[in-house]
XYZ file of C-alpha atoms in Angstrom:
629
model
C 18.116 -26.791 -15.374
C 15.108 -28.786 -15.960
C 13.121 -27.004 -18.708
C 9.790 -27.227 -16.935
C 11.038 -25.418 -13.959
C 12.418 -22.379 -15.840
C 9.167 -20.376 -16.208
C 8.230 -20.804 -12.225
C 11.959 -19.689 -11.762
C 11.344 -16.557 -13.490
C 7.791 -15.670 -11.895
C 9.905 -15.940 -8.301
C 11.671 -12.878 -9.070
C 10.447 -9.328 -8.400
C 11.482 -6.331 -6.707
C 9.879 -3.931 -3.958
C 9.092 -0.550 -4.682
C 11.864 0.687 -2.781
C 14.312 -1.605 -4.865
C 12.522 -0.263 -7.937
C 13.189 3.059 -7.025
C 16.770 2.445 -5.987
C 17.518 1.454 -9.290
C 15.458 3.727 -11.154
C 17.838 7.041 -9.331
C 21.538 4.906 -10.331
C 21.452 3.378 -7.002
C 20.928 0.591 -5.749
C 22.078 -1.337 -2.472
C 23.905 -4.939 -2.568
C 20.587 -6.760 -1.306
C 18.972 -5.135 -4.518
C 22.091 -6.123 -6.756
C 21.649 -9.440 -5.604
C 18.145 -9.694 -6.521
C 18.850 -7.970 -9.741
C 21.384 -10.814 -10.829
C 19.134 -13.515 -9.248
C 16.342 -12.419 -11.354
C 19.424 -11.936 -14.775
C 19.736 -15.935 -14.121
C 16.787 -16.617 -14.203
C 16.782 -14.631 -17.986
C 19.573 -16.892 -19.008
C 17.980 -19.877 -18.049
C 14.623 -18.962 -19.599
C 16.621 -17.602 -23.313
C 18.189 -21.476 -23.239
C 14.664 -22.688 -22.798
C 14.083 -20.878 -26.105
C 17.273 -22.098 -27.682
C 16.497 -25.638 -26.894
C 13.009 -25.158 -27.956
C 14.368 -23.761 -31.079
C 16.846 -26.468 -31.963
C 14.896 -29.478 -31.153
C 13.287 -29.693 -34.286
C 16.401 -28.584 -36.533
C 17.782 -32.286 -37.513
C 21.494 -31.839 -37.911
C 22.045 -28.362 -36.829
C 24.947 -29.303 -34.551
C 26.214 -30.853 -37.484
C 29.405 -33.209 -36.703
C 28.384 -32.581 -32.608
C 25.935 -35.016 -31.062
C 22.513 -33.495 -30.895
C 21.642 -30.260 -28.292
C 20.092 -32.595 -26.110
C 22.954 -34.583 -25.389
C 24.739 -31.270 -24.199
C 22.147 -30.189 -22.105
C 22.254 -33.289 -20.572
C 25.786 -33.035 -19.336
C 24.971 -29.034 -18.828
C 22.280 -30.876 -16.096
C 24.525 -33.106 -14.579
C 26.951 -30.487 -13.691
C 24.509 -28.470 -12.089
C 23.372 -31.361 -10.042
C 27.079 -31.699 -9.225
C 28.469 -27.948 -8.995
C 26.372 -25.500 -9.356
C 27.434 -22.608 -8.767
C 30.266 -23.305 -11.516
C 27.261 -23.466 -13.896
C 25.610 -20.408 -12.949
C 29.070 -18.574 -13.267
C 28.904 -20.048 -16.825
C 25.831 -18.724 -17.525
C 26.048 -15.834 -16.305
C 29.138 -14.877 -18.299
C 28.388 -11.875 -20.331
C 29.795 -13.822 -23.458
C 26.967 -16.372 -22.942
C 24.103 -13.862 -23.022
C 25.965 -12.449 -25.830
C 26.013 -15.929 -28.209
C 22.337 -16.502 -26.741
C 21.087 -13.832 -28.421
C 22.783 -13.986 -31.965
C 22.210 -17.547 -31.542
C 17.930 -17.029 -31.211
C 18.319 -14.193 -33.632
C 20.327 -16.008 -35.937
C 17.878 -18.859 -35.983
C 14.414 -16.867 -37.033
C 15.663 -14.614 -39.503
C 17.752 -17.820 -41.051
C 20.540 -14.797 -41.325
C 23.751 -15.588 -42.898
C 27.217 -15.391 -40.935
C 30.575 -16.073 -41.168
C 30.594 -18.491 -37.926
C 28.683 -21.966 -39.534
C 25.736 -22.626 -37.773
C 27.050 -25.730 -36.350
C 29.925 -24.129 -34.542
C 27.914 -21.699 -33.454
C 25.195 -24.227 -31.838
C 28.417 -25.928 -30.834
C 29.021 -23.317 -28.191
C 26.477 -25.219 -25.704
C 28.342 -28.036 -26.408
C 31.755 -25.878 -25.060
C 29.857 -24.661 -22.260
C 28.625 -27.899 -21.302
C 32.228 -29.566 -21.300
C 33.684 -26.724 -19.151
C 30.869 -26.958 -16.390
C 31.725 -31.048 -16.422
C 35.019 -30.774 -16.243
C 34.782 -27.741 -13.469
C 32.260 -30.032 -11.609
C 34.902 -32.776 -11.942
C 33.098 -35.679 -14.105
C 34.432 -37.746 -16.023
C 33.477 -37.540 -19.650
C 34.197 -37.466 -23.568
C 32.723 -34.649 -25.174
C 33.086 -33.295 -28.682
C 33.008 -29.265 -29.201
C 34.145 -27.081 -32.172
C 37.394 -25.618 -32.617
C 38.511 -22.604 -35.007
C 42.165 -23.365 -36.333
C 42.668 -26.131 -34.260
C 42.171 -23.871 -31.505
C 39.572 -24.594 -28.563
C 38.054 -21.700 -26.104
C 36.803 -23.034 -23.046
C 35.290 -19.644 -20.846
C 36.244 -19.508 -17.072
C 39.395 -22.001 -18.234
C 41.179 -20.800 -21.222
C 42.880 -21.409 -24.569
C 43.981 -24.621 -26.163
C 46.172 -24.254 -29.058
C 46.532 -28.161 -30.466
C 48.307 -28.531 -33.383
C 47.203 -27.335 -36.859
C 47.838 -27.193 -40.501
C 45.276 -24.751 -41.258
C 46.871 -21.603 -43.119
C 43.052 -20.180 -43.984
C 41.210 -18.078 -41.517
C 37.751 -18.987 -40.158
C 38.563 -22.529 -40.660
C 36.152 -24.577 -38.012
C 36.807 -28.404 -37.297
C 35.736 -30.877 -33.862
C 37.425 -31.827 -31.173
C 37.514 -33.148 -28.237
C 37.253 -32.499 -24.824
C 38.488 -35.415 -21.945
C 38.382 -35.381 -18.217
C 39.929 -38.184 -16.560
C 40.231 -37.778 -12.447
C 40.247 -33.954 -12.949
C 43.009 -34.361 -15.487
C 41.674 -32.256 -18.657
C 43.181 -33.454 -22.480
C 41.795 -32.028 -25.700
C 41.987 -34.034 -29.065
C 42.418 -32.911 -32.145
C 42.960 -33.686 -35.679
C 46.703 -33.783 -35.563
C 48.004 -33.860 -32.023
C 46.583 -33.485 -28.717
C 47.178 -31.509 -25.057
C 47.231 -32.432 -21.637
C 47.265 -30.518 -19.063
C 49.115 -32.113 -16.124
C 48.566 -29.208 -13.908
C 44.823 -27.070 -13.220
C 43.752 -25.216 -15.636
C 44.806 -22.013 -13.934
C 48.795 -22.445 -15.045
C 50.015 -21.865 -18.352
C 51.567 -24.741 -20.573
C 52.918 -25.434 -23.570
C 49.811 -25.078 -26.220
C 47.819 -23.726 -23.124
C 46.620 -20.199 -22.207
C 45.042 -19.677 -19.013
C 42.170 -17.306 -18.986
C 43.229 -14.413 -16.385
C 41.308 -12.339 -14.274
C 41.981 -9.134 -11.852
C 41.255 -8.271 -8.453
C 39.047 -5.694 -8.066
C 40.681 -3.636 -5.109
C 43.966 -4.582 -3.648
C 43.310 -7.691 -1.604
C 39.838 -7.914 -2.872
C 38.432 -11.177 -2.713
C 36.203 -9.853 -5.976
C 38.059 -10.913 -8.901
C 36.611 -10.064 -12.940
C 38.064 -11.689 -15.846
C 40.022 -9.983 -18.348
C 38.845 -11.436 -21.557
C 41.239 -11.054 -23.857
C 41.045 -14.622 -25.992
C 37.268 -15.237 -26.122
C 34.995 -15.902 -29.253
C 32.623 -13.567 -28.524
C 33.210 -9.690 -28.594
C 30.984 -7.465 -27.630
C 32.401 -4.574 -29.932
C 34.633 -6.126 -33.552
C 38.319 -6.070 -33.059
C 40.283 -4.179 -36.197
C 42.348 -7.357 -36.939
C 39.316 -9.875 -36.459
C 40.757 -12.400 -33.970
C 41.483 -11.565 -30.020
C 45.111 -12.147 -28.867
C 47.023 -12.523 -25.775
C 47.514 -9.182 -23.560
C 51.153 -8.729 -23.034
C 52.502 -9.247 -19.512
C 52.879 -5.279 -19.511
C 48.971 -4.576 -20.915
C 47.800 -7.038 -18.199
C 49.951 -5.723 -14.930
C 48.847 -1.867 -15.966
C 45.011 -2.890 -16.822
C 45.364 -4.768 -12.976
C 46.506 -1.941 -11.132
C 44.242 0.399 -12.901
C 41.520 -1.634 -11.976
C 42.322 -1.545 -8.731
C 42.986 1.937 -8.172
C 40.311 2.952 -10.100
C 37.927 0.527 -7.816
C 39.818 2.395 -5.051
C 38.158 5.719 -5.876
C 34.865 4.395 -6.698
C 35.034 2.844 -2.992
C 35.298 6.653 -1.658
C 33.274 8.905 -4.307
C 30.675 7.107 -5.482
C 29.838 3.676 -3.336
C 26.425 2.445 -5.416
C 29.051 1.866 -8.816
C 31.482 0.153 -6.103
C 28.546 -2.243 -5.058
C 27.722 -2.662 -8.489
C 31.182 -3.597 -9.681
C 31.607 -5.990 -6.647
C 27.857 -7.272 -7.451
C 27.818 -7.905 -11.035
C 30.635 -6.535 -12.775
C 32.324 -10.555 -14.462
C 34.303 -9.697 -17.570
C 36.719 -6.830 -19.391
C 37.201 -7.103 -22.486
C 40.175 -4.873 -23.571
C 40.436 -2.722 -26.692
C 42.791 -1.168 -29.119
C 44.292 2.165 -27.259
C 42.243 5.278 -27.972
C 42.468 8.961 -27.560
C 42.774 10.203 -24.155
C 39.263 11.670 -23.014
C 37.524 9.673 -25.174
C 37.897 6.356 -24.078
C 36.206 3.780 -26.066
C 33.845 2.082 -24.206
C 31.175 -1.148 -24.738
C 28.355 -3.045 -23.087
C 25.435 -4.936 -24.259
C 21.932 -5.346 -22.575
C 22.653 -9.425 -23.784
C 25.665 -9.207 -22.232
C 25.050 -7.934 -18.767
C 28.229 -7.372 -16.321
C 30.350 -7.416 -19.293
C 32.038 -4.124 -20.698
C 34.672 -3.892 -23.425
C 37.102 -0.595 -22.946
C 40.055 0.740 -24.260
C 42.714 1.796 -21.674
C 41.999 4.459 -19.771
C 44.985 6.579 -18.967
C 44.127 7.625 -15.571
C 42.087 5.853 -12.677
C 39.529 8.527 -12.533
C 39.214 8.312 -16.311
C 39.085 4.150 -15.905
C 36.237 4.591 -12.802
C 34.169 7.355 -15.087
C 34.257 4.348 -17.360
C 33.065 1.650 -15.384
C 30.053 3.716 -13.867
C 28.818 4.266 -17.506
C 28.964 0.972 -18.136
C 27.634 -0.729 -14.925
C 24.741 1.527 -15.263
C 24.309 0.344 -18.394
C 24.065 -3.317 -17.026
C 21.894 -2.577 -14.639
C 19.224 -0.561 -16.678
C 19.804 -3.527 -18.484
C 18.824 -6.199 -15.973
C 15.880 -4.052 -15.044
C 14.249 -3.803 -18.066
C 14.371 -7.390 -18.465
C 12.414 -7.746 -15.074
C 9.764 -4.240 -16.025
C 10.194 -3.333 -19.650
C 10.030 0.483 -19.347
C 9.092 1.850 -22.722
C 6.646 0.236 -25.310
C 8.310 -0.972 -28.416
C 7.292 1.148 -31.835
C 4.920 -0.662 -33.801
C 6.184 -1.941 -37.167
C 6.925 0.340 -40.144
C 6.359 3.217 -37.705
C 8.940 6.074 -38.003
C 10.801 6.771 -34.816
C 10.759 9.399 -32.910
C 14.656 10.974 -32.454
C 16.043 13.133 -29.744
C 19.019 15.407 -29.534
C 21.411 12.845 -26.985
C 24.316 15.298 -25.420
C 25.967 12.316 -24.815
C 26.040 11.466 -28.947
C 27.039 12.609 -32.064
C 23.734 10.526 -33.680
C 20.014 11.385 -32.913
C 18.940 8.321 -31.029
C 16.126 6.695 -30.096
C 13.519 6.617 -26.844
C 15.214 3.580 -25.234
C 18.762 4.868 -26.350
C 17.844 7.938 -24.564
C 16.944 5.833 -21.522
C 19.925 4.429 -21.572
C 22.172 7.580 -22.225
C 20.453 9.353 -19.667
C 20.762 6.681 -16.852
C 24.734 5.904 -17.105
C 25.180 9.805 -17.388
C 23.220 10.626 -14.082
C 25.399 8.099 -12.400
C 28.985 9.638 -14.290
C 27.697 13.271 -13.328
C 27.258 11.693 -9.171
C 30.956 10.256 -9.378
C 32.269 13.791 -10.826
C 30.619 15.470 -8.630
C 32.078 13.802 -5.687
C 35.612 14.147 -7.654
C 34.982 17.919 -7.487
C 34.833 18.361 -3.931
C 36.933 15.669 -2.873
C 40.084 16.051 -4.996
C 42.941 18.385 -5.892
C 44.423 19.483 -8.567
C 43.931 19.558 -12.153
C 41.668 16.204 -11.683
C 39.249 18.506 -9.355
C 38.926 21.547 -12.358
C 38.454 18.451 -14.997
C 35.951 16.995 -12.236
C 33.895 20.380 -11.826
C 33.830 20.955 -15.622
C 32.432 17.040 -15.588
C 29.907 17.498 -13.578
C 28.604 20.511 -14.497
C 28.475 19.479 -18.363
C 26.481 16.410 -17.691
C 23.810 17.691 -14.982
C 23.387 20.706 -17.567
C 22.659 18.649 -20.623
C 20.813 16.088 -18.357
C 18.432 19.039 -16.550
C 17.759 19.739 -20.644
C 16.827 16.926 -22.264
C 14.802 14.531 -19.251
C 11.768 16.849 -19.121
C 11.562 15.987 -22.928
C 12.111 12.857 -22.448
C 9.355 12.308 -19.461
C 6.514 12.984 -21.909
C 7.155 10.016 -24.924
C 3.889 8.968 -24.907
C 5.508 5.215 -25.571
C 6.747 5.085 -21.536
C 4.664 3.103 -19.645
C 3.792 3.945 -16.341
C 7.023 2.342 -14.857
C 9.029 4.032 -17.315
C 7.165 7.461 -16.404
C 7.888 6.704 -12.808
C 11.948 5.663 -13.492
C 12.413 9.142 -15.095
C 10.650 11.058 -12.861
C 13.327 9.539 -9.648
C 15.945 9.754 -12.128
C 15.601 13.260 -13.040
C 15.088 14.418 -8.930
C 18.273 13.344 -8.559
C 19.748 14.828 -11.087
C 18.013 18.024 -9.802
C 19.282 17.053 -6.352
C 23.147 16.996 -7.658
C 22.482 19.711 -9.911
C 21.503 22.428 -7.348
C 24.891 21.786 -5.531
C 26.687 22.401 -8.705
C 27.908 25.789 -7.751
C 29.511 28.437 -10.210
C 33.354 28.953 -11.486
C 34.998 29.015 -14.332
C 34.384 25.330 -15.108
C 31.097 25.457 -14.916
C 30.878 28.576 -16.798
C 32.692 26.864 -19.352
C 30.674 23.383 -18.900
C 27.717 25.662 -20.472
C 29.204 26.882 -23.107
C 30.533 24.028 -24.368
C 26.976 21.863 -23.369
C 25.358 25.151 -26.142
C 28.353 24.319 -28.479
C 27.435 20.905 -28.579
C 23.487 21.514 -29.162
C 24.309 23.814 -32.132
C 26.989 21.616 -33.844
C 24.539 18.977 -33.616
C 21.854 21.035 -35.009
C 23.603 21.936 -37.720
C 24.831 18.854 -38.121
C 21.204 16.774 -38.019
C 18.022 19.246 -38.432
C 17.459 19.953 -42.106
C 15.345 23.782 -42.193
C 12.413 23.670 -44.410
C 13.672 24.340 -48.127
C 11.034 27.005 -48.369
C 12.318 28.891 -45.279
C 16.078 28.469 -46.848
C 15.083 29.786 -50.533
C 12.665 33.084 -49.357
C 15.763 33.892 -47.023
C 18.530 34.007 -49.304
C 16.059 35.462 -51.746
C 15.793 38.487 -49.245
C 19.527 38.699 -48.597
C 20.200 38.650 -52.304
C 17.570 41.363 -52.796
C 19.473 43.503 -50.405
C 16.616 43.350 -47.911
C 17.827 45.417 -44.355
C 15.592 42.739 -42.304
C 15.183 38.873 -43.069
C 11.462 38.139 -43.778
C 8.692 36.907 -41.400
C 8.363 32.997 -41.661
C 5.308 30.703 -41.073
C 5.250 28.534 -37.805
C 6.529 25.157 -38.665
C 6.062 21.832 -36.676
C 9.225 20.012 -35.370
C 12.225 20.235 -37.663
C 13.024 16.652 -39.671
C 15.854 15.054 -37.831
C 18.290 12.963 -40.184
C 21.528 11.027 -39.178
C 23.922 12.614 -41.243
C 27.004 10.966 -40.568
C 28.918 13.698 -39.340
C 31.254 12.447 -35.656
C 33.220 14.076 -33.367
C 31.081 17.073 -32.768
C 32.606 17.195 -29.411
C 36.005 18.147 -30.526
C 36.010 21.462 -29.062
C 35.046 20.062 -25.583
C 37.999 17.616 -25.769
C 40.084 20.628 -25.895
C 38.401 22.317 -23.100
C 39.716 18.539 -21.442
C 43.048 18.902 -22.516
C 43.576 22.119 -21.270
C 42.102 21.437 -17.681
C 44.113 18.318 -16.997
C 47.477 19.343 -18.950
C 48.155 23.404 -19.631
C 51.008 22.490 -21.048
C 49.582 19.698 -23.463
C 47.437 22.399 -25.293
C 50.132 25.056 -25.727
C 51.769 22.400 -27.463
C 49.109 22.081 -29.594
C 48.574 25.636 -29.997
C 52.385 25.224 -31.545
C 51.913 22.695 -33.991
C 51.221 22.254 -37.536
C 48.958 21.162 -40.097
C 45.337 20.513 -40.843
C 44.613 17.913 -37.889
C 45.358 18.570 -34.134
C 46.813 14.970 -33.144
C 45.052 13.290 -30.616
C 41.877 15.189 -30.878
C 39.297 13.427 -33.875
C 37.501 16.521 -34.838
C 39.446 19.254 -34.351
C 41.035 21.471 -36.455
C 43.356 24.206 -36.570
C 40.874 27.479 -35.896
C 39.305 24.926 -32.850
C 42.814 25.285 -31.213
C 43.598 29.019 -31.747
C 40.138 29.278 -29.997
C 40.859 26.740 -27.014
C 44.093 28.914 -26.568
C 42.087 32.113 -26.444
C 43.572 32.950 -29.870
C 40.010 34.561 -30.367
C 40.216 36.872 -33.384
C 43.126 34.936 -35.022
C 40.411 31.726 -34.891
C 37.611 33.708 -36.007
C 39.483 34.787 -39.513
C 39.955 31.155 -39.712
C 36.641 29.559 -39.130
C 35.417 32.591 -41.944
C 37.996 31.474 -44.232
C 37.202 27.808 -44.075
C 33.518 28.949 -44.642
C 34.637 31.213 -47.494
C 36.259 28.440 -48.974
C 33.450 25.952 -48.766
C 34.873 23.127 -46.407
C 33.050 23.886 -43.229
C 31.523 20.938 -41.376
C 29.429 21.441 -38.695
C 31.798 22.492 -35.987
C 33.385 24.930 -38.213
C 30.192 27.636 -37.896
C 29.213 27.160 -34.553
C 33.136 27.380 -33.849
C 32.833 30.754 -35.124
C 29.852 32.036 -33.323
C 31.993 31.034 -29.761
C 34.744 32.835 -31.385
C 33.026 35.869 -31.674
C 31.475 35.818 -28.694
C 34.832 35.528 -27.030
C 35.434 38.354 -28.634
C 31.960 40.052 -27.612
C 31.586 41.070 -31.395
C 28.567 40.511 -33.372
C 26.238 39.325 -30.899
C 23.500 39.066 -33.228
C 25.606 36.205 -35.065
C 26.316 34.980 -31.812
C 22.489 34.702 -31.687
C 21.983 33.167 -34.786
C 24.979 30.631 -35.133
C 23.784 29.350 -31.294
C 20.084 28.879 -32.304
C 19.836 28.073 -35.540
C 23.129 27.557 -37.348
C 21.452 25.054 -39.420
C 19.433 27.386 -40.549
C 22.751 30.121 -41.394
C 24.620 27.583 -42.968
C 21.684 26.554 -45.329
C 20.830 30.305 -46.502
C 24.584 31.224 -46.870
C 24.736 28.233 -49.309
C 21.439 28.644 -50.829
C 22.446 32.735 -51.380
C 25.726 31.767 -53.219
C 24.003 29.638 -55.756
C 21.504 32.441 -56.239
C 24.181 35.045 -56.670
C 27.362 33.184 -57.907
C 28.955 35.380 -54.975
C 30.031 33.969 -51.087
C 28.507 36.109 -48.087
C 30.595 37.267 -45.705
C 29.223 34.450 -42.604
C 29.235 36.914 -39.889
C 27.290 39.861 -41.480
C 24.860 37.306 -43.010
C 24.286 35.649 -39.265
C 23.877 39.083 -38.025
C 21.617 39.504 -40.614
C 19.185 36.449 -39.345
C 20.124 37.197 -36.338
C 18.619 40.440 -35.531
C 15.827 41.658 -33.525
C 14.386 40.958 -30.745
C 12.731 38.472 -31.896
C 15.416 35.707 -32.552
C 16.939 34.021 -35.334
C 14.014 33.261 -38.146
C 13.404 29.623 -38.060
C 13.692 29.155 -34.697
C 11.998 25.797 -33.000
C-alpha cells in the first residue's frame, strides 16, 4: 500500500506470448487467470495512487470525515495485518466501479446526486471494513445514507433514523472492540454480538453463493450495495427474498455445473475471477438483461435467467467481458480517436445501435466465447435445449465470420490489437467449420440476414439524391429504376429504433417451447406479450402463417406505421412464400433504400405504392438492388 511502491508493482506484471494468445482466442488457463487478476490489483492499487494524488490538495473534500490520509492510513495498517482481506476489498468490482466515477468525478468537477464528501467517504468505508476484518481495534467515522451504513464483504446496518427524504447523507461511526463491531449513529446505535456473517436485528448480512455444489468458490450476491453497475427502476437496492436468493443459488450452481462440462475456459474464469452478482428486475425470457463494466472487473449485474443454460450463456458473455477487460488494461489494443474526430461505426449483430471500434472488440470477444459454449450444447445435449443450442451457435459464428474481417483492418488497432483479432477470428473459423447444416442452422442464416437488413433500414440513411431520381422514375412510370452514381460508405446514424431482433426471439420461442408460440399465434392485439418488438404479422410469420403475414406487413406499410422490422418482415414473408424474389432481393439488400423511395414516391404523387411491386421494381436485374454498398 505504500504509494511509492505502486508503480514498480505494476511494471512486475506481464504476460508471455502464449498467455497473450490464450486470452486473445476466449481462453485462457488458471495460471494465466491468475496473472490476469495479479496484474487487475495491481490497476486498483495504481487508480488509488491517483485518487490520493487527486485529493491531497482538495482541503475539506471529505467534508465532516477526517482527511483521505487518515483513511489510507488505517487502509495500510490492515494490509500489514490481513492482507488478503484488503486485496478482496479492492478487488471488489464495486470498488473499481466508485474509483472511476470518483477520478472522473473529480476533473470534470461534474455534478451528482451523491455529495462529494460521501462519495470520498467511501475510502473511509473501505478502510473501516479491512480494520475491522483484520481485527484492530479502532474508531472510525464513514458516511451513511438514511441512517443506513454499507460495509462491502460485511453487510447492512440499518441504525435508527428520522429521515423521511431520500438521498439524505449524514456520519457515523464505525467501532471495533476485541472483534466486537458497533456502529453509531445520530439517534441510536447497533451491536453486533455475533460475526458479521448472522443476521440481527438492524443488521443484514451480505450473502454470497457457491459456485458448484460443494464448491469451495463462493461469489457474492450483491443485492444491498451503493454502487450499481446498471440503475435500478426504483433507485435504491433491497433485500432478495429468501425465495429470489435459494433459486439465484441453485441456478448458479447448476449453471456452473454445465459450464464445468461444455465449455471449461468460462468455468476457470468464473472460479478465477468471477466476485460479485448483482441481481436485476426479471426480464423477458431470451433476452436476459445482462451488465459488466471494464471498472468493474469480475462483477456482472443480470436479471434471472430462467434456465441454467440460459444463466451459463450469461456468465460467458460477461466473464469475457472481464477479461478483455483486464487485458486491455495490461496492452491497450486499439488507439483512442483523437478529439473532435468523428467515429467510425460498424454494423454489431450482437446490437440494435451502431457501435464503436472498441465496442466491437468487445462484442466480438464475449460472442466467440457464447458461440464455443453453444456449440458444445449442440452436440452434447438433448432435446429442445440441443435445437435452441444449434440455432445458437450457428447465428453467432455466422454474424461473427461477417463482421471480424471488417473489423481486422481499423487502421486505429495497434499491432497487438491486429494480432488479438487475427487468433480470435481462427477460432471462430475453427468452430465455425464444424457447424454443420439442419434446419437450425438454415434458419440461424436467415434470421443473422433479417437482422442485417432491419438494422439497415433502421441506421443507414441512402443519399437524398438517389431517393428523389428513384421515386421520380417510379412516378414517371419508368419499366426499369435508373442507373445511380457510385457512392462512398453510406452515413450511419443511431436512430433510436430497439428490438430489431424480435423476429429471432420468436425463432427462440418456438425451438425451446412449440407450444408457447402456438399460443401466441392464438392471441390478440397489437403486442405479442413477452416478445419487445414483435408484432402481430411477426407471429403469423414465425407460425408459418406466410401469406396471411405478408397482407399484414403490406397493410401496416400501406397505412404508414412500419418500423424497421415491418419491411424486412415482409421480404422473409415472401420469400417463404417463394413469391417476388426480386423484392426478396431488394428488401434483403437495401430496404433502406425501398422504404425511403416508397415514402419519397407518395409525397410526389399523393398516392401509396403497392411495397412489393415497388421492391420488385428496385429489385430487378441482374444487377442488384440500385444503391447497393
Amino acid at each position: 500500500m505504500r504509494p511509492d511502491s505502486l508503480h514498480e508493482a505494476e511494471s512486475r506484471h506481464s504476460l508471455t506470448p502464449q498467455q497473450f494468445r490464450e486470452l486473445a482466442r476466449g481462453d485462457g488457463s488458471p495460471a494465466t487467470l491468475a496473472a490476469l487478476s495479479r496484474a487487475e490489483y495491481s490497476h486498483r492499487l495504481l487508480l488509488f495512487d491517483l485518487l490520493m494524488d487527486a485529493l491531497s490538495p482538495l482541503a475539506g473534500v471529505t467534508g465532516r470525515l477526517p482527511a483521505a490520509q487518515r483513511a489510507w492510513d488505517l487502509l495500510a495498517a490492515a494490509q500489514r495485518q490481513n492482507p488478503a482481506a484488503v486485496e478482496e476489498l479492492l478487488l471488489l468490482p464495486e470498488t473499481g466501479l466508485w474509483l472511476t466515477r470518483l477520478l472522473t468525478r473529480l476533473r470534470s468537477a461534474r455534478r451528482a446526486e451523491t455529495p462529494l464528501w460521501a462519495e470520498a467517504g467511501h475510502l473511509h468505508t473501505l478502510a473501516a471494513v479491512a480494520a475491522a476484518r483484520a481485527g484492530l481495534t479502532f474508531s472510525f467515522p464513514v458516511p451513511a445514507l438514511q441512517e443506513r451504513v454499507w460495509l462491502p464483504t460485511m453487510g447492512l446496518a440499518r441504525l435508527p433514523s428520522v429521515h423521511r427524504q431520500r438521498n439524505t447523507w449524514t456520519v457515523a461511526e464505525v467501532r471495533s472492540v476485541c472483534g466486537r463491531l458497533t456502529l453509531i449513529g445520530a439517534y441510536g446505535h447497533l451491536r453486533l454480538s455475533s460475526g458479521p456473517e448472522h443476521p440481527a436485528r438492524g443488521w443484514l448480512p451480505q450473502r454470497r453463493a457457491a459456485l458448484g455444489a460443494g464448491a469451495s468458490r463462493r461469489i457474492t450476491l450483491d443485492d444491498l450495495g451503493h454502487h450499481r453497475l446498471a440503475p435500478l427502476p426504483d433507485g435504491a437496492a433491497k433485500r432478495l427474498t429468501q425465495s429470489a436468493y435459494d433459486s439465484w443459488s441453485r441456478l448458479l450452481q447448476d449453471a456452473y455445473g454445465l459450464l464445468t462440462t461444455m465449455d471449461p475456459p468460462t468455468a476457470d474464469a468464473a472460479a478465477g475471477l468471477l466476485r460479485s452478482l448483482q441481481p436485476m428486475p426479471a426480464h423477458e425470457r431470451f433476452r436476459v438483461r445482462s451488465v459488466s463494466s471494464g471498472h468493474g472487473v469480475g462483477g456482472l449485474a443480470s436479471s434471472m435467467p430462467d434456465t441454467a443454460p440460459l444463466c451459463a450463456a450469461t456468465l460467458v458473455h460477461e466473464l469475457q467481458h472481464s477479461k478483455l477487460s483486464a487485458l486491455m488494461h495490461l496492452y491497450p489494443l486499439h488507439e483512442p480517436a483523437p478529439p473532435g474526430a468523428a467515429l467510425r461505426l460498424y454494423y454489431a449483430p450482437w446490437r440494435d445501435d451502431p457501435r464503436p471500434l472498441g465496442g466491437m472488440l468487445q462484442g466480438a470477444y464475449a460472442f466467440t466465447a457464447v458461440a464455443r459454449f453453444w456449440s458444445a450444447c449442440a452436440v452434447q445435449l438433448t432435446g429442445h435445449v440441443s435445437s435452441l443450442a444449434r440455432f445458437e451457435s450457428a447465428l453467432w459464428l455466422g454474424q461473427l465470420a461477417d463482421v471480424l474481417p471488417d473489423l481486422a483492418t481499423d487502421p486505429a488497432l495497434t499491432a497487438l490489437g491486429r494480432d488479438a483479432l487475427q487468433d480470435l477470428l481462427g477460432a471462430v473459423v475453427r468452430l465455425h467449420d464444424r457447424t454443420g447444416e439442419g434446419p437450425e442452422v438454415t434458419m440461424a442464416r436467415r434470421m443473422a440476414a433479417d437482422h442485417r437488413a432491419t438494422w439497415r433500414l433502421a441506421h443507414v440513411r441512402p443519399h437524398p439524391d438517389d431517393v428523389g431520381r428513384l421515386a421520380a422514375a417510379w412516378c414517371a412510370g419508368r419499366k426499369q429504376p435508373p442507373a445511380l452514381p457510385p457512392r462512398p460508405h453510406p452515413e450511419i446514424r443511431e436512430s433510436g429504433a430497439r428490438h430489431l431482433d424480435a423476429r429471432a426471439m420468436l425463432v427462440r420461442v418456438g425451438l425451446a417451447d412449440p407450444a408457447a408460440l402456438d399460443k401466441m399465434c392464438g392471441s390478440q392485439g397489437d403486442h405479442v406479450p413477452g416478445v419487445a418488438g414483435a408484432g402481430p404479422a411477426d407471429v403469423l410469420w414465425a407460425c408459418a402463417e406466410f401469406a396471411a403475414a405478408r397482407r399484414l406487413y403490406s397493410q401496416d406499410i400501406q397505412s404508414a406505421s412500419a418500423g424497421p422490422g415491418t419491411w424486412t418482415g415482409l421480404g422473409l414473408a415472401l420469400a417463404d412464400a417463394s413469391r417476388a424474389p426480386e423484392a426478396v432481393k431488394a428488401l434483403t439488400a437495401v430496404p433502406e433504400m425501398v422504404a425511403g423511395v416508397h415514402g419519397a414516391a407518395r409525397r410526389m404523387s399523393q398516392r401509396t405504392p403497392d411495397p412489393i411491386v415497388l421492391a420488385s421494381w428496385l429489385g430487378q436485374g441482374d444487377a442488384g438492388p440500385p444503391g447497393i454498398c
